[in-house]
mmCIF file of C-alpha atoms in Angstrom:
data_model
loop_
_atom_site.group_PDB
_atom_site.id
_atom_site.type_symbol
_atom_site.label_atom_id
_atom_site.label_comp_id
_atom_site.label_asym_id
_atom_site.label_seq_id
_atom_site.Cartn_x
_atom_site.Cartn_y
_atom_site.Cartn_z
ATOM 1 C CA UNK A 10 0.000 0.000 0.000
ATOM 2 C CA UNK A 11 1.854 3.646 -0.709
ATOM 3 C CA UNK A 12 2.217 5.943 1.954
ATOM 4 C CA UNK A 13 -0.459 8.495 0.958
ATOM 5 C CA UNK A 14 -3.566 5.622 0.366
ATOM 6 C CA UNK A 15 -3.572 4.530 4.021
ATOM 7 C CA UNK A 16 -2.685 7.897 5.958
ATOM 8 C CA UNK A 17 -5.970 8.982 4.432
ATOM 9 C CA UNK A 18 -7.734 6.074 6.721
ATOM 10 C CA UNK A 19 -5.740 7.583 9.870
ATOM 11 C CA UNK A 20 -5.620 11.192 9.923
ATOM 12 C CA UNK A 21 -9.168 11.580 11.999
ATOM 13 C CA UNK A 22 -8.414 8.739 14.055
ATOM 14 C CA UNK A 23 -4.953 9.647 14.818
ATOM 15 C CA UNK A 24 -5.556 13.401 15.661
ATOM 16 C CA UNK A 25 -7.133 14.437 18.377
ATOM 17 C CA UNK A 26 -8.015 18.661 18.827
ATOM 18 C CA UNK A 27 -7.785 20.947 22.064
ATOM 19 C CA UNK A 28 -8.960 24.274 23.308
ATOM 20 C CA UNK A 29 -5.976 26.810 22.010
ATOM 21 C CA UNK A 30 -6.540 28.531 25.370
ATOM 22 C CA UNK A 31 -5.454 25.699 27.071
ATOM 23 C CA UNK A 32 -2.174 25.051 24.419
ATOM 24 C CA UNK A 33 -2.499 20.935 24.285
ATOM 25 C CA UNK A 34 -3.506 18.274 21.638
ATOM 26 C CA UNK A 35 -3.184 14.776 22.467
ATOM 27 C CA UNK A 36 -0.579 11.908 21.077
ATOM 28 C CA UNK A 37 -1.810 8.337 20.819
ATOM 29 C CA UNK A 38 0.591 4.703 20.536
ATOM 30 C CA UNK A 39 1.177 2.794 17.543
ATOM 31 C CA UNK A 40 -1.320 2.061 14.650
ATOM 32 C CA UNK A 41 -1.540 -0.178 11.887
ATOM 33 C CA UNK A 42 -4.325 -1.961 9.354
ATOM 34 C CA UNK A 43 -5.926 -4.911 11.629
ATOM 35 C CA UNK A 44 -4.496 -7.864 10.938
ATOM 36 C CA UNK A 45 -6.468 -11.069 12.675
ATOM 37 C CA UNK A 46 -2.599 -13.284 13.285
ATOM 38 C CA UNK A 47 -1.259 -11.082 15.516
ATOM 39 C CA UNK A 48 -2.092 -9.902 19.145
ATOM 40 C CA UNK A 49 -0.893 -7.550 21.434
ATOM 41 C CA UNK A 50 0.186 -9.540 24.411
ATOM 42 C CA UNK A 51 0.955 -6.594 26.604
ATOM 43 C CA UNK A 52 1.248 -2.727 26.891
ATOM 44 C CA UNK A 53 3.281 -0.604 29.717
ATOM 45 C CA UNK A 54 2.282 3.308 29.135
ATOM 46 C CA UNK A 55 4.228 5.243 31.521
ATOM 47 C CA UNK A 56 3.290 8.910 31.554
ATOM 48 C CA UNK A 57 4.655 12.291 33.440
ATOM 49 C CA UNK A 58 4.902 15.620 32.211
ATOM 50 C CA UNK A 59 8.726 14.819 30.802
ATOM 51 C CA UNK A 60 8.411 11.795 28.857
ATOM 52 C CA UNK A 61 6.136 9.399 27.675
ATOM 53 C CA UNK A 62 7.569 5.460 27.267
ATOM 54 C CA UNK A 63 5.702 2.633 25.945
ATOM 55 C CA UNK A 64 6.640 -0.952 26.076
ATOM 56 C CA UNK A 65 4.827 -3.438 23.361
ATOM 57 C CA UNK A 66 4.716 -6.744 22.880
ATOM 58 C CA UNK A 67 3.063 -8.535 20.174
ATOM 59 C CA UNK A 68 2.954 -12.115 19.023
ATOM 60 C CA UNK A 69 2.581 -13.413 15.576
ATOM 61 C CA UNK A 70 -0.075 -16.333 16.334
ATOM 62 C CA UNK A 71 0.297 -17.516 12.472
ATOM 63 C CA UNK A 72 2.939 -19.853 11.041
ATOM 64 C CA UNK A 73 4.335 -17.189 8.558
ATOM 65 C CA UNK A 74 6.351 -14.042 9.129
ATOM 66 C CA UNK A 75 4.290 -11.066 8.727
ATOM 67 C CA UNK A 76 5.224 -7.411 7.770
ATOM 68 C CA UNK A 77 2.885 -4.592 7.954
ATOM 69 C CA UNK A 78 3.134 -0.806 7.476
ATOM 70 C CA UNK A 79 2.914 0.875 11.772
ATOM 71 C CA UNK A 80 1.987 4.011 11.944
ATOM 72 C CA UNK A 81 2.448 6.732 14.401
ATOM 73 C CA UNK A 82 0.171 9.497 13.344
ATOM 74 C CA UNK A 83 1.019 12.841 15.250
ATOM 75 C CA UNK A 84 -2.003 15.218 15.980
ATOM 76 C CA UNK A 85 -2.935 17.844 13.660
ATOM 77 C CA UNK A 86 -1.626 21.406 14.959
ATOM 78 C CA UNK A 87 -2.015 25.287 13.422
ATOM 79 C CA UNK A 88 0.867 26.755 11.776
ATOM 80 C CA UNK A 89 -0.004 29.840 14.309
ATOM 81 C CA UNK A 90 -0.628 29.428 17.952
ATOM 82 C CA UNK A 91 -0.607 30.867 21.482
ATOM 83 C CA UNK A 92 2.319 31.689 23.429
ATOM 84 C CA UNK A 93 2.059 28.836 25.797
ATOM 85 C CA UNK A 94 1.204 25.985 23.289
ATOM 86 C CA UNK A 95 2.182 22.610 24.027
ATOM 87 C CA UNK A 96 5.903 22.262 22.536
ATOM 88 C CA UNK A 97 5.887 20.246 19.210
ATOM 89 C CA UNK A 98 9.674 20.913 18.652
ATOM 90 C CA UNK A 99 10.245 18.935 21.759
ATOM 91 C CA UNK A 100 8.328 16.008 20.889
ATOM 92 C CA UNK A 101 9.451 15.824 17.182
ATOM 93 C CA UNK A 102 13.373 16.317 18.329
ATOM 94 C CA UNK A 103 12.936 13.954 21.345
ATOM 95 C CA UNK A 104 10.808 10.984 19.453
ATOM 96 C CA UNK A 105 12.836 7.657 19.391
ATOM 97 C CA UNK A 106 11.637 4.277 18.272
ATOM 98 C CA UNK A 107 13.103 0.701 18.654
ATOM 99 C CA UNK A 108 12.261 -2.778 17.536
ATOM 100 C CA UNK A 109 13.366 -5.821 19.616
ATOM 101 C CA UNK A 110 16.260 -3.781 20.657
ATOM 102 C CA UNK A 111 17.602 -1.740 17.429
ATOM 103 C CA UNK A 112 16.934 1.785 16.782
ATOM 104 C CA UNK A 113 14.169 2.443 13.614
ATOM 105 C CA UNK A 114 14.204 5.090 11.550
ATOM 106 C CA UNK A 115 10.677 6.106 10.293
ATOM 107 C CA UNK A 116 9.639 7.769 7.547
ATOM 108 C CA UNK A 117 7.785 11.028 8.454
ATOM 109 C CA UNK A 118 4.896 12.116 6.098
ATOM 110 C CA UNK A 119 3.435 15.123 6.464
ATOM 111 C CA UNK A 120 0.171 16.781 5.487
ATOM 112 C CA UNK A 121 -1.383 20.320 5.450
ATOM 113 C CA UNK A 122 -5.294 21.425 5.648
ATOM 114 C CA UNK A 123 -7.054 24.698 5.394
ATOM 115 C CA UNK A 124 -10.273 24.517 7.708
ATOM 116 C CA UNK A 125 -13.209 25.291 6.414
ATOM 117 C CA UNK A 126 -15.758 27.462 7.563
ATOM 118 C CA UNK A 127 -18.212 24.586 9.314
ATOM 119 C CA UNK A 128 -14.762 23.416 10.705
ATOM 120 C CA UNK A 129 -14.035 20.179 8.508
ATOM 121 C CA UNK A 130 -10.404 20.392 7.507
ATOM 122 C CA UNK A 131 -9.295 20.076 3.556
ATOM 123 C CA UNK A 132 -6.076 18.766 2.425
ATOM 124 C CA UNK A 133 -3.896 21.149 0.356
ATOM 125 C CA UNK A 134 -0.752 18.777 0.632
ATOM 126 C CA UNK A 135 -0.757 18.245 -2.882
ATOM 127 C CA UNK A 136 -1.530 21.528 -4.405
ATOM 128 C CA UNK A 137 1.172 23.214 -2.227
ATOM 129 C CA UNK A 138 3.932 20.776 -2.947
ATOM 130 C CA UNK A 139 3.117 21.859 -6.727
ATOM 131 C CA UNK A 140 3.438 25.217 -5.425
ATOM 132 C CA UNK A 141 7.188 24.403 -4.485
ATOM 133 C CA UNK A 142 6.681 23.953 -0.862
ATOM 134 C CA UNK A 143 9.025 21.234 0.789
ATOM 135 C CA UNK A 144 8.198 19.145 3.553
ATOM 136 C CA UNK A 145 10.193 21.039 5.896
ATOM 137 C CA UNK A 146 8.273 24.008 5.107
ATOM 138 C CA UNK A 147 4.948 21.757 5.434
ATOM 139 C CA UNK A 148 6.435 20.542 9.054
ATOM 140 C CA UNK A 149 6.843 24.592 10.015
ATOM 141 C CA UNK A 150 4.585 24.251 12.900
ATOM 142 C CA UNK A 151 5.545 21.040 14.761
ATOM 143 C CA UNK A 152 9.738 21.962 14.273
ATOM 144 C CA UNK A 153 8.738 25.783 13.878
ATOM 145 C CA UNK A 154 12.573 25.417 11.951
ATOM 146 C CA UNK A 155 11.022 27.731 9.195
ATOM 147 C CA UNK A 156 9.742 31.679 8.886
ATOM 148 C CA UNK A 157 6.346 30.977 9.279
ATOM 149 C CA UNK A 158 5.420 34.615 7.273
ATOM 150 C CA UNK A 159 7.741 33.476 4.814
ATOM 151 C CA UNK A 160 6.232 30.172 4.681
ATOM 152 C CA UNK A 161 2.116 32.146 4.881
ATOM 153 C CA UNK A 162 3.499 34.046 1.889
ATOM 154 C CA UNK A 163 4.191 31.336 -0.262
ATOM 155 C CA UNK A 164 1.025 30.212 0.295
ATOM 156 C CA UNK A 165 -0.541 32.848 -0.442
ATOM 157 C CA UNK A 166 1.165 33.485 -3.856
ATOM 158 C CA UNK A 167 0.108 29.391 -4.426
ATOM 159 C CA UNK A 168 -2.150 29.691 -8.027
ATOM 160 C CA UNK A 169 -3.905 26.145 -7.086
ATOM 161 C CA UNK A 170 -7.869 27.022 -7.200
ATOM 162 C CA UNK A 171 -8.450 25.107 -4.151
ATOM 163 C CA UNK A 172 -6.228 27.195 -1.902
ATOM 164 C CA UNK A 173 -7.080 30.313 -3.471
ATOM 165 C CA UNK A 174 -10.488 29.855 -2.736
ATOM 166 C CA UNK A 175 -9.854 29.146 1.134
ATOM 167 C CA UNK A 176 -7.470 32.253 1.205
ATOM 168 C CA UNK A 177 -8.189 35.014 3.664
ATOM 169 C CA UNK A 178 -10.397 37.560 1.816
ATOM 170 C CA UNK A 179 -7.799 40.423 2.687
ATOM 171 C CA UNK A 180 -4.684 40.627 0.745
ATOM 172 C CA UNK A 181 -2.496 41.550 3.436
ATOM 173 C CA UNK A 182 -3.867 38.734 5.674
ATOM 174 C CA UNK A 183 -1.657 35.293 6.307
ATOM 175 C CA UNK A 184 -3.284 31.728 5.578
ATOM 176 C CA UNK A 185 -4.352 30.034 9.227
ATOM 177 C CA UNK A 186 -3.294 26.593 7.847
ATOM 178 C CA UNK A 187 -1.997 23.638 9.981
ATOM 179 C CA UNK A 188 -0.007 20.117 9.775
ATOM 180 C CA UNK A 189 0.055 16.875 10.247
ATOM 181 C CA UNK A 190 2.684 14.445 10.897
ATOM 182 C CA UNK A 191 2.469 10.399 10.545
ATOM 183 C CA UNK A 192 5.249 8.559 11.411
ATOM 184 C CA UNK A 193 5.779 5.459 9.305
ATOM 185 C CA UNK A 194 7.695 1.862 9.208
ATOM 186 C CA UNK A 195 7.579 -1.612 8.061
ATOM 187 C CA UNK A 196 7.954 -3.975 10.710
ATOM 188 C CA UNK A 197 7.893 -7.973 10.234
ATOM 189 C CA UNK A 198 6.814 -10.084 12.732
ATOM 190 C CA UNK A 199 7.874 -13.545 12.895
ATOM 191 C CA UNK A 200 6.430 -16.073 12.762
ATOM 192 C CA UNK A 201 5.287 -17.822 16.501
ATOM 193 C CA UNK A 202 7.319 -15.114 17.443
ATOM 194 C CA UNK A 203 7.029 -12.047 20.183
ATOM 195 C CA UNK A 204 8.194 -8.567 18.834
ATOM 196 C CA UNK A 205 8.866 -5.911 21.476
ATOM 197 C CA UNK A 206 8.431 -2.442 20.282
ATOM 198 C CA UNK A 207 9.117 0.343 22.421
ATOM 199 C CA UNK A 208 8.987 4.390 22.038
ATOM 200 C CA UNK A 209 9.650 7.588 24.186
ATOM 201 C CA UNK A 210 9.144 11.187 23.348
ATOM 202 C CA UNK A 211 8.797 14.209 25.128
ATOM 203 C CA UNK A 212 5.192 14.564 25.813
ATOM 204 C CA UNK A 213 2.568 17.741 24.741
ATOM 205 C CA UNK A 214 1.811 19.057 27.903
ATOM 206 C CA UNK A 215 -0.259 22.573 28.064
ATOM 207 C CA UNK A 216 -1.362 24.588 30.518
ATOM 208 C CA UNK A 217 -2.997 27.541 32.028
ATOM 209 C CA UNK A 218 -4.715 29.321 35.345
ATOM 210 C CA UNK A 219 -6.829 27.006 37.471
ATOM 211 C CA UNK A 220 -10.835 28.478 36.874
ATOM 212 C CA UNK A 221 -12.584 28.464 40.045
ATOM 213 C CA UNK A 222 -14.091 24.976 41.147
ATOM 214 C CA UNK A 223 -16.693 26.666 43.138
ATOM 215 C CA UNK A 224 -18.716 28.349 40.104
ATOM 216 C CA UNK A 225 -22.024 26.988 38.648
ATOM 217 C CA UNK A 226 -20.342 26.900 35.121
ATOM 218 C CA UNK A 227 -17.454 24.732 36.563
ATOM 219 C CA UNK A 228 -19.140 21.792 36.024
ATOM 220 C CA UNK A 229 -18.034 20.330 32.510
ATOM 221 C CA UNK A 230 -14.444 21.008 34.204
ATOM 222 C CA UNK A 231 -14.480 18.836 36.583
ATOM 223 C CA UNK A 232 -16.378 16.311 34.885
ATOM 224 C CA UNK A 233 -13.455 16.616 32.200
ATOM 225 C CA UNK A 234 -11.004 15.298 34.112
ATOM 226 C CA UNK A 235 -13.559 13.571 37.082
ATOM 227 C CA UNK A 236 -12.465 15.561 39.867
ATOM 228 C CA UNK A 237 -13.629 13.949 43.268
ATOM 229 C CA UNK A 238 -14.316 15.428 46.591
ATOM 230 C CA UNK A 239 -10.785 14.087 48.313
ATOM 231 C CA UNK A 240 -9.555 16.218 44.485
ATOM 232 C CA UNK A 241 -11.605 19.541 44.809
ATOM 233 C CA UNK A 242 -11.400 19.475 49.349
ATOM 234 C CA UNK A 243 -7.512 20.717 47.830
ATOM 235 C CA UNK A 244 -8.833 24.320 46.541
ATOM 236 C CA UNK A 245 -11.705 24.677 49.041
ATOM 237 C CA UNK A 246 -10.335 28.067 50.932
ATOM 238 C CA UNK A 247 -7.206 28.698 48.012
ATOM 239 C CA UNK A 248 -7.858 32.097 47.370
ATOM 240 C CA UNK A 249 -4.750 32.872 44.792
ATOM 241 C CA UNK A 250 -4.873 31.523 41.116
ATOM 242 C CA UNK A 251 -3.225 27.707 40.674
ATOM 243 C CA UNK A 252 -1.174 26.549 38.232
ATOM 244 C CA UNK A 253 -2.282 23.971 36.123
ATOM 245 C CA UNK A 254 -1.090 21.614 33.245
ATOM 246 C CA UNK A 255 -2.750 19.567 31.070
ATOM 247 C CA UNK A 256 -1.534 16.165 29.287
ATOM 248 C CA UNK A 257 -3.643 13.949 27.086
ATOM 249 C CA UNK A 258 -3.039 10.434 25.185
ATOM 250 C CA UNK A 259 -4.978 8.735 22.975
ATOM 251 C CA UNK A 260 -6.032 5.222 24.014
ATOM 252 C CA UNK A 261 -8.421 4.160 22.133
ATOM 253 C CA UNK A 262 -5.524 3.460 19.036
ATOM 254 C CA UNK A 263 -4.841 0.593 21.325
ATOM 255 C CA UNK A 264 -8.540 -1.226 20.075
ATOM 256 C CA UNK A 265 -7.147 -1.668 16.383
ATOM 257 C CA UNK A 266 -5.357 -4.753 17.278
ATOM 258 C CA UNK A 267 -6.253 -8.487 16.342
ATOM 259 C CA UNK A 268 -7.560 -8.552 20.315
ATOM 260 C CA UNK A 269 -8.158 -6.760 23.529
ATOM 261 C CA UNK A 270 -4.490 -6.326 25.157
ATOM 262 C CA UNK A 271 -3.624 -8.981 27.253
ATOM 263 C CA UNK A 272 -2.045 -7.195 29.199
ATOM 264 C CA UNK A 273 -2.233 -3.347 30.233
ATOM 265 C CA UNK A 274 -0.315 -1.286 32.758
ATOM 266 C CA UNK A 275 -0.232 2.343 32.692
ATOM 267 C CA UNK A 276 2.118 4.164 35.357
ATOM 268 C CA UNK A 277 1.785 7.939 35.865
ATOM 269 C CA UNK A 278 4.543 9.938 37.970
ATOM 270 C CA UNK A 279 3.812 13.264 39.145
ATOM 271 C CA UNK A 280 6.123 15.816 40.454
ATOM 272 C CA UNK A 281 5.966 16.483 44.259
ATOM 273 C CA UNK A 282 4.396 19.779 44.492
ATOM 274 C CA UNK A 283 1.335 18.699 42.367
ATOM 275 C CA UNK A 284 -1.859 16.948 42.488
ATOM 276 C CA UNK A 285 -3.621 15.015 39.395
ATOM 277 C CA UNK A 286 -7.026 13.749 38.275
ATOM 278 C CA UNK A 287 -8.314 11.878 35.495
ATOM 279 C CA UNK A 288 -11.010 9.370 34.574
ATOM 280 C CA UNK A 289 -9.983 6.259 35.322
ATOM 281 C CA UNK A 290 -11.693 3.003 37.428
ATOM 282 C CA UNK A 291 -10.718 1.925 41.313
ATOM 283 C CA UNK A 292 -7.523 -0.302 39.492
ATOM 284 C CA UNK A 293 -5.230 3.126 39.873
ATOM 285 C CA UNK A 294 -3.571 2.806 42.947
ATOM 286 C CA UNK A 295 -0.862 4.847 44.592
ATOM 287 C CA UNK A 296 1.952 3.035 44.776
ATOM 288 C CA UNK A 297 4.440 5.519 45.671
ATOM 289 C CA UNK A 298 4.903 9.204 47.134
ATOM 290 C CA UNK A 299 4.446 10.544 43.636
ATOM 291 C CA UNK A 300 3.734 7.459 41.567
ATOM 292 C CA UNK A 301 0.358 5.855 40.886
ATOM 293 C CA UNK A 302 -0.635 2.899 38.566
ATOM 294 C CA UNK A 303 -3.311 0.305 37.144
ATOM 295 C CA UNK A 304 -3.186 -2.922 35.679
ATOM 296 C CA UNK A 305 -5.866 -4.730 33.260
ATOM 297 C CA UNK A 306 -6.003 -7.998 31.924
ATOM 298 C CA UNK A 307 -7.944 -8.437 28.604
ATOM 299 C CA UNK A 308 -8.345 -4.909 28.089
ATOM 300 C CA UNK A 309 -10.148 -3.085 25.213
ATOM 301 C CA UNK A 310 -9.683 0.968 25.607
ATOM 302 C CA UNK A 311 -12.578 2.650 24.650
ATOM 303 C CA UNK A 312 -11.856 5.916 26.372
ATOM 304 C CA UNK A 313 -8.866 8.216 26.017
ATOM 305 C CA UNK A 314 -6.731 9.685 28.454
ATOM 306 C CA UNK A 315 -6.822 13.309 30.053
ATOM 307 C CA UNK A 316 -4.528 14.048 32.865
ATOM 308 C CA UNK A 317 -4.900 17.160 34.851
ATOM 309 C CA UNK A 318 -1.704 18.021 37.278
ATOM 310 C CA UNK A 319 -2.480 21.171 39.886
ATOM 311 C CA UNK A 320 0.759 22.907 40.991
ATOM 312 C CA UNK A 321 0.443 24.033 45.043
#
């Protein structure tokens, strides 16, 4: 299958959108096309606000090898954001991947949109790389290596129909465009054979002022990231604005496997001067000062993960 046929089947799935305000989008774990011969015997997530490791294995239940394309689809971000946006740079510099051991080298595809006025998102990819653009310009805001204006100009001066018709109706006026980043590799799995994939990255972590917890319309809030009483008795007679950062992962990737995961353990370290919520069942424990964890047998996520962490 080439590159561009099955990134079309991921790009909603993979990419998950966040209130600017707030400065985060959410990553998710490896992808690929179902196939029914192989499972994924186990998963270790391990999540803090510095880096995000995950452990895989999977076993090749068939008696032939098996190699399929795994993807690692990136969320979709705008080429122009707020000050205290989740940092991209960090993630795309820090990303690492490794296969029973030995470092892998994906290939990274990238795609631009133009959002349209109902919000559904067009790709341009194709009529701006006819417009000369490169893929490092395409990747400006993830690696934000490239003069965005420069980059807004181009696009401007870009003769395809399709982007001059989502242009900004004044002249003087920059394109709002954003990317898209799918990381790609062929990986065989052997046959009767367990494959351990692993991969770390600096995770998108935004943040902003606590609202208060106390107000009618604080409601969907708390309910965002299930806030209980032992949570909210923290900020009952706080009278100065908190601090707080927000870090979300995409689960639900995990449910595109042959089976449920045999077997699932998530970790999540905090630093000392914080407290966290999130929406999660009675299996997260503390199991440390700082550290707190869950393990699942059988386990088929159908919800993501959003992790609030509240700075004292």
């Amino acid at each position: 299958m080439k590159p561009h046929s099955f990134l079309l089947l991921l790009l909603l799935a993979g990419a998950a959108h966040a209130n600017d305000s707030t400065g985060t989008v959410s990553t998710s774990g490896i992808k690929y096309l179902k196939n029914p011969h192989i499972d994924m015997q186990s998963e270790d997530l391990y999540i803090s606000e510095h880096q995000i490791r995950v452990h895989y294995r999977f076993k090749n239940t068939s008696s032939q090898d098996i190699t399929e394309t795994v993807l690692f689809p990136l969320p979709i971000v705008p080429s122009f954001t707020y000050s205290d946006f989740a940092d991209t740079k960090g993630l795309v510099d820090s990303f690492r991947i490794y296969a029973d051991g030995k470092p892998v080298r994906p290939q990274a595809h990238v795609r631009a949109y133009f959002e349209r006025s109902n919000g559904s998102l067009v790709d341009v990819t194709a009529d701006l790389k006819k417009c000369g653009l490169s893929d490092q310009e395409l990747m400006h805001p993830w690696t934000q290596k490239q003069d965005g204006e420069k980059i807004g100009s181009k696009i401007r001066a870009c003769r395809s129909a399709k982007v001059q018709s989502m242009l900004p109706k004044q002249p003087d006026e920059l394109p709002d465009w954003s990317a898209q980043i799918v990381y790609s590799w062929k990986q065989t799995f052997k046959a009767g054979s367990v494959t351990e994939i692993k991969h770390q990255y600096t995770p998108l972590v935004g943040g902003s002022f606590l609202p208060s917890l106390k107000a009618k319309d604080s409601k969907a809030f708390i309910d965002a990231y299930c806030m209980d009483e032992n949570f909210l008795n923290n900020f009952k007679n706080v009278k100065e604005e908190k601090v707080y950062h927000h870090l979300g992962y995409i689960l639900t990737t995990g449910a595109n496997w042959a089976k449920p995961i045999g077997k699932f353990t998530l970790t999540i370290d905090r630093e000392p001067n914080t407290v966290l919520s999130l929406c999660w069942d009675k299996s997260l424990r503390k199991v440390g000062p700082n550290r707190f964890q869950a393990v699942k047998e059988n386990f088929l996520p159908k919800k993501d993960l959003d992790i609030i962490f509240v700075y004292d």
